[in-house]
Coordinates of C-alpha atoms in Angstrom, one line a residue:
M1 CA 81.3 63.9 33.7
T2 CA 79.1 60.8 33.8
K3 CA 75.4 61.1 34.1
K4 CA 72.6 58.6 34.9
A5 CA 68.8 58.7 34.9
N6 CA 66.6 56.7 37.6
G7 CA 62.9 57.3 37.5
G8 CA 62.9 60.6 36.2
I9 CA 66.0 61.4 38.6
T10 CA 69.7 62.6 36.8
R11 CA 72.7 62.7 38.9
D12 CA 76.1 63.8 37.9
E13 CA 78.9 65.4 40.3
F14 CA 77.3 68.5 40.0
G15 CA 74.0 67.8 41.6
V16 CA 70.5 65.9 41.6
Y17 CA 68.0 66.9 39.3
L18 CA 64.2 65.8 39.2
S19 CA 62.4 66.0 35.9
K20 CA 58.7 67.0 36.1
G21 CA 56.3 65.1 37.8
L22 CA 55.9 62.8 40.8
H23 CA 58.8 61.2 42.6
K24 CA 58.6 58.6 45.1
P25 CA 60.7 58.9 48.5
P26 CA 63.4 58.2 49.4
L27 CA 66.3 60.1 48.1
I28 CA 69.6 59.9 50.0
V29 CA 72.5 62.3 49.2
E30 CA 75.8 61.4 51.0
G31 CA 79.3 62.3 51.1
K32 CA 78.6 65.2 48.8
R33 CA 80.8 68.2 48.7
G34 CA 80.2 71.5 46.5
T35 CA 82.0 75.1 47.0
E36 CA 80.8 78.5 47.7
E37 CA 80.9 79.4 44.0
H38 CA 79.7 76.0 43.1
P39 CA 77.3 74.4 45.2
F40 CA 76.1 70.7 44.7
V41 CA 72.7 71.2 43.6
I42 CA 69.2 69.3 44.6
R43 CA 66.6 70.5 42.2
G44 CA 63.3 69.9 40.6
R45 CA 61.1 72.4 38.4
K46 CA 57.5 71.2 38.4
S47 CA 58.3 68.2 40.0
S48 CA 57.0 66.6 43.6
V49 CA 58.3 64.0 46.1
A50 CA 55.1 62.6 47.4
T51 CA 53.4 59.6 48.9
D52 CA 49.9 58.5 49.1
V53 CA 49.6 58.1 52.8
S54 CA 47.6 60.6 54.0
F55 CA 47.4 62.2 57.8
D56 CA 44.4 60.0 58.4
T57 CA 46.5 57.0 57.1
Y58 CA 49.5 57.9 59.1
K59 CA 47.7 58.7 62.2
A60 CA 47.3 55.3 63.6
R61 CA 50.9 54.1 63.0
A62 CA 51.7 57.5 65.0
N63 CA 49.4 57.1 67.7
K64 CA 50.8 53.5 68.0
L65 CA 54.5 54.3 68.4
A66 CA 54.0 57.4 70.5
A67 CA 52.0 55.0 72.9
A68 CA 54.9 52.5 72.8
H69 CA 57.3 55.2 73.5
Q70 CA 55.0 56.3 76.4
A71 CA 55.0 52.7 77.6
G72 CA 58.9 52.8 77.7
G73 CA 59.2 55.8 80.2
S74 CA 59.5 58.2 77.4
F75 CA 57.3 61.3 76.1
P76 CA 54.7 59.9 74.0
G77 CA 56.1 61.7 70.7
I78 CA 57.5 60.4 67.6
Y79 CA 60.5 62.2 67.3
F80 CA 63.0 59.3 67.3
L81 CA 61.7 58.6 63.9
A82 CA 62.7 62.0 62.3
D83 CA 65.0 60.5 60.3
D84 CA 62.9 58.8 58.3
A85 CA 63.0 61.3 55.5
A86 CA 61.8 61.7 52.1
L87 CA 65.4 63.4 51.2
I88 CA 68.3 63.1 53.6
V89 CA 71.4 64.6 53.4
R90 CA 74.2 63.1 55.2
N91 CA 78.1 64.5 55.6
C92 CA 77.4 66.8 53.1
Q93 CA 78.8 70.7 52.4
W94 CA 77.9 73.4 50.3
V95 CA 74.5 72.0 49.0
V96 CA 71.5 74.0 47.8
I97 CA 67.9 72.5 47.7
E98 CA 65.7 74.2 45.6
D99 CA 62.5 74.3 43.7
L100 CA 60.8 71.3 45.1
L101 CA 57.5 70.1 46.6
F102 CA 57.3 67.8 49.2
E103 CA 53.4 66.0 49.5
N104 CA 52.4 63.9 52.7
C105 CA 55.9 62.8 53.5
W106 CA 55.6 61.5 56.8
P107 CA 57.3 62.1 59.3
T108 CA 59.9 64.0 57.8
A109 CA 60.7 65.6 54.1
I110 CA 64.4 66.7 54.6
Y111 CA 66.6 65.6 57.4
I112 CA 69.7 67.3 57.5
D113 CA 72.7 64.9 59.1
N114 CA 76.2 66.4 60.2
C115 CA 76.3 68.8 57.1
Q116 CA 77.7 72.1 56.6
H117 CA 76.8 75.4 54.5
V118 CA 73.3 74.2 53.4
T119 CA 70.3 76.2 51.4
I120 CA 66.9 75.1 51.3
R121 CA 64.9 77.8 48.9
R122 CA 61.9 78.0 47.4
V123 CA 60.8 74.1 48.7
S124 CA 57.0 73.8 49.6
F125 CA 55.9 71.2 52.0
R126 CA 52.5 70.1 52.3
G127 CA 51.8 67.6 55.4
G128 CA 54.3 65.7 57.5
T129 CA 55.1 65.7 61.0
F130 CA 58.4 67.6 60.3
A131 CA 59.1 69.8 57.5
I132 CA 63.1 70.2 57.9
G133 CA 65.2 68.6 60.5
A134 CA 68.5 68.9 61.3
H135 CA 71.4 67.0 63.8
G136 CA 74.6 66.6 64.4
A137 CA 77.1 68.4 66.4
D138 CA 78.9 70.0 63.5
T139 CA 75.8 70.8 61.4
R140 CA 76.3 74.8 60.7
H141 CA 75.2 77.4 58.5
I142 CA 71.7 76.3 57.4
L143 CA 69.7 79.0 55.4
I144 CA 66.2 78.4 55.0
E145 CA 64.3 81.1 52.9
K146 CA 61.2 81.2 50.8
C147 CA 59.9 78.1 51.6
D148 CA 56.3 77.4 53.2
W149 CA 54.7 74.7 54.8
V150 CA 50.9 73.7 55.1
Q151 CA 50.9 71.1 58.0
D152 CA 47.3 70.4 58.1
T153 CA 46.2 70.4 54.8
S154 CA 42.3 69.7 55.7
G155 CA 41.5 73.4 55.6
S156 CA 42.3 76.8 53.2
G157 CA 46.0 76.9 54.2
E158 CA 46.8 76.8 50.7
L159 CA 44.9 79.9 50.1
E160 CA 46.5 81.8 52.8
V161 CA 50.0 81.2 51.3
R162 CA 48.8 82.4 48.2
S163 CA 47.2 85.6 49.9
I164 CA 50.4 86.4 51.5
R165 CA 52.9 85.9 48.7
R166 CA 50.6 87.9 46.6
E167 CA 49.0 90.4 48.9
M168 CA 51.1 90.6 52.1
R169 CA 48.1 89.5 54.2
V170 CA 46.2 86.6 55.5
R171 CA 42.6 85.9 54.5
Q172 CA 39.9 87.2 56.7
E173 CA 37.5 84.1 56.4
K174 CA 37.0 81.7 59.7
P175 CA 39.9 79.1 59.9
D176 CA 38.6 75.5 58.5
S177 CA 41.4 73.1 59.7
K178 CA 40.8 70.5 61.9
Q179 CA 44.0 70.8 64.0
W180 CA 42.6 74.3 64.9
N181 CA 38.9 73.6 65.5
E182 CA 38.5 69.9 65.9
I183 CA 41.6 68.5 67.6
E184 CA 42.4 69.0 71.1
W185 CA 45.8 70.3 72.3
K186 CA 46.5 67.1 74.5
A187 CA 45.7 64.8 71.7
V188 CA 48.9 65.8 69.8
H189 CA 51.3 66.8 72.8
G190 CA 49.4 65.6 75.9
A191 CA 51.4 63.7 78.4
G192 CA 51.6 63.2 82.4
S193 CA 48.6 64.9 83.8
D194 CA 46.7 64.3 80.3
G195 CA 47.1 60.6 80.8
L196 CA 47.9 58.1 78.1
V197 CA 47.9 58.3 74.3
D198 CA 44.7 57.3 73.1
A199 CA 45.7 55.1 70.3
K200 CA 42.3 55.5 68.4
N201 CA 41.6 58.9 68.7
D202 CA 45.0 60.9 69.0
A203 CA 47.1 63.0 66.7
R204 CA 50.5 62.7 67.4
A205 CA 51.5 62.9 63.6
F206 CA 51.1 66.5 64.0
D207 CA 53.4 66.8 66.7
G208 CA 56.2 68.4 64.8
D209 CA 57.9 71.4 63.7
F210 CA 58.5 73.4 60.3
F211 CA 62.1 73.5 61.4
R212 CA 63.6 71.2 64.3
A213 CA 67.2 70.9 65.4
W214 CA 68.6 68.6 67.6
T215 CA 71.6 69.7 69.4
I216 CA 73.6 71.5 66.5
A217 CA 76.4 73.8 66.4
G218 CA 74.2 76.6 65.1
Y219 CA 74.7 79.6 62.5
V220 CA 71.0 79.3 61.1
I221 CA 69.3 81.7 59.2
I222 CA 65.4 81.3 59.0
R223 CA 63.7 83.7 56.8
N224 CA 60.7 84.8 54.5
N225 CA 59.0 81.8 54.9
I226 CA 55.2 81.2 55.6
I227 CA 54.0 78.7 58.3
V228 CA 50.3 77.7 58.4
D229 CA 48.2 75.5 60.1
A230 CA 50.7 74.0 61.7
F231 CA 51.4 72.9 65.6
N232 CA 55.0 73.9 66.0
G233 CA 57.3 76.6 63.8
V234 CA 60.9 76.5 64.6
H235 CA 62.2 74.5 67.7
F236 CA 65.9 74.1 68.6
F237 CA 66.6 71.6 71.4
N238 CA 70.1 71.4 73.1
Q239 CA 70.7 68.3 75.2
A240 CA 74.6 68.3 75.1
A241 CA 76.4 67.9 78.2
E242 CA 76.2 70.7 80.8
S243 CA 80.0 71.2 80.5
I244 CA 79.6 71.9 76.6
K245 CA 76.1 73.3 75.9
D246 CA 77.3 76.5 75.3
T247 CA 78.9 75.4 72.0
F248 CA 75.5 74.6 70.6
C249 CA 72.5 76.4 69.1
R250 CA 74.6 79.7 68.8
N251 CA 74.2 82.2 66.4
V252 CA 70.4 82.3 64.9
L253 CA 68.5 84.8 63.1
I254 CA 64.6 84.4 62.3
E255 CA 63.4 87.1 60.3
K256 CA 60.5 88.2 58.3
N257 CA 58.5 84.9 58.4
W258 CA 54.9 84.4 58.8
F259 CA 53.7 82.3 61.4
V260 CA 49.6 81.6 60.9
R261 CA 47.5 79.6 63.2
I262 CA 50.3 77.9 65.4
R263 CA 48.5 75.3 67.8
D264 CA 51.4 75.3 70.2
N265 CA 54.6 77.2 69.8
A266 CA 56.0 79.8 67.0
I267 CA 59.7 80.2 68.2
E268 CA 61.0 77.5 70.8
P269 CA 64.5 77.5 71.6
E270 CA 65.1 74.8 74.9
D271 CA 67.8 74.1 77.3
F272 CA 70.4 76.5 75.9
A273 CA 70.8 79.4 73.3
W274 CA 73.0 82.1 72.4
N275 CA 72.7 85.5 70.6
W276 CA 69.5 85.3 68.7
T277 CA 68.1 87.6 66.6
I278 CA 64.2 87.5 66.0
R279 CA 62.7 90.5 63.8
E280 CA 60.3 92.0 61.4
N281 CA 58.1 88.4 61.5
N282 CA 54.1 88.2 61.4
F283 CA 52.7 86.2 64.0
V284 CA 48.5 85.5 63.1
D285 CA 46.8 83.8 66.0
C286 CA 49.5 81.9 67.5
Y287 CA 48.5 79.9 71.1
M288 CA 52.1 80.7 72.0
P289 CA 54.3 82.7 69.9
F290 CA 57.3 82.6 72.2
S291 CA 58.3 79.8 74.5
F292 CA 61.4 80.4 76.0
E293 CA 61.5 77.7 78.4
M294 CA 65.6 77.6 78.6
A295 CA 67.8 76.7 81.4
R296 CA 70.2 79.1 80.2
S297 CA 70.7 81.8 77.4
G298 CA 71.7 85.0 76.5
Y299 CA 72.0 87.8 73.9
F300 CA 68.4 87.7 72.3
Y301 CA 67.3 90.9 70.4
M302 CA 63.7 91.2 69.5
Y303 CA 62.4 93.7 67.9
S304 CA 60.3 94.9 64.9
N305 CA 57.8 91.7 65.1
V306 CA 54.1 92.3 64.4
G307 CA 51.3 90.1 65.8
W308 CA 47.5 89.7 66.1
N309 CA 45.5 87.1 68.3
R310 CA 41.8 87.3 67.9
L311 CA 40.8 83.8 67.4
V312 CA 40.6 80.9 70.1
P313 CA 42.0 77.5 68.7
G314 CA 40.5 73.9 69.5
P315 CA 37.2 72.8 70.3
A316 CA 34.9 74.2 73.0
R317 CA 36.4 71.7 75.6
D318 CA 40.0 72.2 75.0
T319 CA 42.0 72.8 78.2
H320 CA 44.9 74.3 76.2
S321 CA 43.1 77.2 74.5
S322 CA 44.1 80.1 76.7
G323 CA 47.5 81.0 75.4
Q324 CA 50.2 84.0 76.2
L325 CA 53.0 86.3 74.4
F326 CA 56.0 84.6 76.5
K327 CA 56.0 81.1 78.4
F328 CA 58.8 81.2 80.7
P329 CA 60.7 78.4 82.8
A330 CA 60.5 77.8 86.6
R331 CA 64.1 78.5 86.6
H332 CA 66.5 80.5 84.5
A333 CA 70.4 81.5 84.3
A334 CA 70.9 84.3 82.1
D335 CA 74.8 84.2 80.6
G336 CA 73.6 87.7 79.3
P337 CA 70.7 90.3 78.4
H338 CA 67.4 89.6 76.5
Y339 CA 66.1 92.6 74.7
V340 CA 62.4 92.8 73.4
F341 CA 61.8 96.1 72.2
N342 CA 59.7 98.0 69.5
N343 CA 57.4 95.4 68.9
T344 CA 53.4 95.8 68.0
W345 CA 50.8 93.0 69.3
E346 CA 47.3 92.8 69.5
L347 CA 46.5 90.4 72.2
R348 CA 43.7 88.3 74.2
W349 CA 46.0 86.5 76.2
P350 CA 48.3 88.0 79.1
I351 CA 52.2 88.9 78.0
V352 CA 53.2 86.4 80.8
K353 CA 51.1 84.2 83.0
K354 CA 53.8 82.8 85.5
L355 CA 57.2 81.9 86.4
T356 CA 60.1 83.7 85.9
F357 CA 63.0 85.0 83.7
S358 CA 65.9 86.7 84.0
N359 CA 68.0 89.5 82.5
L360 CA 65.1 90.5 80.6
V361 CA 64.4 94.3 79.1
H362 CA 61.1 94.9 77.7
A363 CA 60.8 98.4 76.1
N364 CA 59.0 100.9 73.7
N365 CA 56.5 97.8 72.8
L366 CA 53.1 98.8 72.0
I367 CA 50.4 96.1 73.0
G368 CA 46.9 96.4 72.2
Y369 CA 43.8 94.2 73.2
A370 CA 41.2 92.2 71.2
R371 CA 38.3 93.8 73.2
D372 CA 35.8 93.3 70.0
A373 CA 36.7 90.0 69.7
P374 CA 34.1 87.2 70.8
G375 CA 34.7 85.8 74.2
F376 CA 37.3 88.5 75.1
N377 CA 37.8 88.5 78.7
S378 CA 39.9 91.5 80.3
D379 CA 40.7 90.4 83.7
A380 CA 42.1 86.8 81.8
A381 CA 44.2 89.1 79.7
S382 CA 46.0 91.0 82.2
P383 CA 49.5 91.8 81.1
F384 CA 51.0 89.5 84.3
G385 CA 48.1 87.1 84.1
K386 CA 45.4 86.8 86.2
G387 CA 47.3 85.8 89.7
W388 CA 48.7 89.3 89.6
D389 CA 46.5 91.2 92.2
V390 CA 48.1 91.6 95.4
A391 CA 45.1 91.0 97.2
K392 CA 45.3 87.5 96.1
Y393 CA 48.6 86.9 96.3
P394 CA 50.3 89.4 98.9
P395 CA 54.3 90.1 98.6
V396 CA 56.2 87.0 100.0
R397 CA 59.8 86.4 101.1
W398 CA 62.7 85.7 98.9
D399 CA 62.9 82.2 99.9
A400 CA 59.1 81.7 99.3
R401 CA 59.4 83.0 95.9
P402 CA 59.2 79.6 93.8
K403 CA 55.8 78.8 95.3
F404 CA 54.6 82.1 94.6
E405 CA 55.6 82.2 90.9
E406 CA 53.4 78.5 90.4
K407 CA 50.5 80.7 89.8
C408 CA 52.0 84.1 89.1
F409 CA 54.7 86.1 87.0
T410 CA 57.7 86.7 89.3
R411 CA 57.8 90.2 91.1
S412 CA 61.5 89.6 92.1
W413 CA 62.6 92.1 89.0
H414 CA 65.4 93.4 90.8
N415 CA 67.3 90.1 91.7
Q416 CA 66.4 88.7 88.4
K417 CA 67.4 92.0 86.4
I418 CA 63.7 92.1 84.5
S419 CA 62.8 95.9 83.3
F420 CA 59.5 97.1 81.7
N421 CA 59.6 100.8 80.6
G422 CA 58.8 102.9 78.0
D423 CA 55.8 100.4 76.6
L424 CA 52.6 101.4 75.9
V425 CA 50.0 98.6 77.1
G426 CA 46.2 99.3 76.1
H427 CA 45.0 97.2 79.3
P428 CA 43.0 99.2 82.5
H429 CA 45.8 97.5 85.1
F430 CA 48.8 98.9 83.4
P431 CA 50.8 100.6 84.6
E432 CA 48.9 101.4 87.8
A433 CA 47.4 98.7 89.4
V434 CA 50.2 96.1 88.4
R435 CA 52.8 99.0 89.8
A436 CA 50.7 99.2 92.9
A437 CA 50.9 95.1 93.1
G438 CA 54.4 95.0 93.0
Y439 CA 55.7 95.0 89.5
D440 CA 58.0 97.6 89.0
V441 CA 57.2 98.8 85.8
G442 CA 59.0 102.1 85.0
A443 CA 58.0 105.5 84.8
A444 CA 58.1 106.0 81.5
S445 CA 55.4 103.5 80.8
H446 CA 51.9 104.5 79.0
G447 CA 48.6 103.1 79.7
G448 CA 45.2 103.6 77.9
E449 CA 42.7 102.6 75.2
I450 CA 44.6 101.6 72.1
E451 CA 42.8 101.8 68.4
F452 CA 44.6 100.2 65.5
E453 CA 44.0 101.4 61.8
N454 CA 42.6 98.2 60.8
V455 CA 43.0 94.9 63.1
T456 CA 40.8 92.9 60.7
S457 CA 42.4 93.7 57.2
G458 CA 44.9 90.5 57.8
A459 CA 47.8 93.1 56.7
P460 CA 50.4 93.9 59.4
D461 CA 50.3 97.6 58.7
G462 CA 46.4 97.8 59.7
L463 CA 48.6 97.3 63.5
R464 CA 49.5 101.2 63.8
I465 CA 47.9 103.6 65.7
A466 CA 47.6 107.3 64.8
Q467 CA 50.1 109.0 67.3
P468 CA 52.2 106.6 69.2
P469 CA 54.2 108.2 72.3
S470 CA 58.0 108.7 71.9
A471 CA 60.4 106.0 72.2
L472 CA 63.0 105.5 74.8
P473 CA 66.7 105.1 74.0
I474 CA 67.9 101.9 74.3
R475 CA 71.5 100.8 74.9
L476 CA 72.3 97.2 73.8
E477 CA 75.0 95.1 74.9
M478 CA 76.4 92.8 72.4
P479 CA 77.8 89.6 72.8
N480 CA 81.6 91.0 72.2
G481 CA 81.4 93.4 75.3
E482 CA 80.4 96.3 72.9
F483 CA 77.4 98.5 73.1
K484 CA 75.0 99.8 70.4
E485 CA 72.8 102.7 70.9
I486 CA 69.1 102.5 69.6
M487 CA 67.0 105.6 69.0
A488 CA 63.3 104.6 67.6
S489 CA 61.1 107.5 67.3
V490 CA 58.2 106.0 68.7
V491 CA 57.2 102.9 70.5
G492 CA 56.0 99.9 68.4
A493 CA 57.2 98.3 65.5
W494 CA 56.0 100.5 63.2
Q495 CA 58.3 104.0 62.6
G496 CA 55.9 105.7 60.1
K497 CA 55.2 103.4 57.3
K498 CA 58.3 101.3 58.0
R499 CA 59.4 98.9 60.8
L500 CA 62.2 99.8 62.9
G501 CA 65.5 98.2 61.2
L502 CA 68.7 97.5 62.5
E503 CA 72.1 96.3 60.9
G504 CA 73.3 92.8 61.8
P505 CA 73.8 90.4 63.5
A506 CA 77.3 90.4 62.9
F507 CA 77.4 86.7 61.7
V508 CA 75.0 87.5 59.0
D509 CA 77.3 90.3 57.6
V510 CA 79.9 87.8 56.6
W511 CA 77.8 84.8 56.0
P512 CA 79.4 82.4 53.4
G513 CA 78.1 82.8 50.0
R514 CA 75.8 85.5 51.0
K515 CA 76.7 87.3 47.7
K516 CA 75.0 84.5 45.5
R517 CA 71.9 84.8 47.4
S518 CA 68.6 85.7 45.7
S519 CA 67.8 89.5 46.2
D520 CA 63.8 89.1 46.3
D521 CA 62.8 90.4 49.7
R522 CA 59.2 90.6 49.3
L523 CA 57.9 89.0 52.3
K524 CA 58.4 92.0 54.4

């Protein structure tokens, strides 16, 4: 065995070890291969990888780069620089990255390129456009667990992380980060109708994600992580040719994470995605928890998620502060079903405002509204957006549907195979008024005011109610053609003192190295 030390970094054939203290990037690990029993380890004990470049310093550079990209006819981001990372892991197999702190690593902290079987565990990220990026058609089997990211460190995000780790709740103090309070949405992600990049005042350095994937094979588990004061959470792109799109972005599990004050989208698959399970996550004041603007997708299973939305992001003039639970595309083709069942939400926005989606089963969800929140507007928070009213938008012919859906959620539920049934929605328009307007809400749907136990405690179990109605049985179609019968007791995520829990997905049960993972599972 040969060893060499370089600036407090020791390398050998088994791994890379960072000594206590500060380390300057970049660090590149290429062509290393461990095994399932003995992975190649990149580890730091009380060590950090950091630069002295603050957000305010990097902001000007990011804005200029985004403006130049826009001048060349591209979307004004800095995504093309994501491989400029503090730690690059390239052409490797069976790698574990753990117990590190990345501070002010702009634009990217960790970049995974053409790798298989990579675990990132107990890593903290502070600042940065991207915490973790993944690229390569052969990139697969990525496990990210027990990590935390505070993208905008100007506020108290660090205290939120500590509160969640120690008490399983978010603090109830007023948010104080600049990204949430002072920076307009369009200054980070605006384009087109929002005009050209303002190289002096924009904040394009924030236009990134906790995890960003570019056309990777899939097999990704993201669990027990905390993302606070960030622009986006989990974001997959699938930019493969149409003939091979269905070989990418497959088999993804997102579970037991906390998404806190996400300024844009918490979970966003784009283009095409297949066999995703999203369960037991907590969403706190996220502008749009789910952006499902996919052209094609299938076999989504979303259950036992809990979220509340009581705060309005951005300065008073911000034109992107009125969010929604689901953002849908103008066109969508379903290769399989999408199940949204037994989730619990307190909203101040609609479930969905406009456009369409195919093969959607929405059942047994418990949805209350933040009626006591400052500035709450019941009409603007109507379940299917403020344009649902039949008096404003009367029924239209099928061939006129696209124009209608520019301002209203589709009413073509039969043709699109959309079903809403068994939900308890505490809005005066639900279910009778929206049903009368042409939305075929099922007969088992419930309305009426909802009183949660404690919406201001900052704890997920505060979103329970005293006597939830009974749930409908659900029959889930699995990707292999089999069916699974689900029988929850009551509507909503909470089944008494526990959330609805199901086995699977199948690819996780046989995940390589699963027996060697830590058994700590505290972030319920």
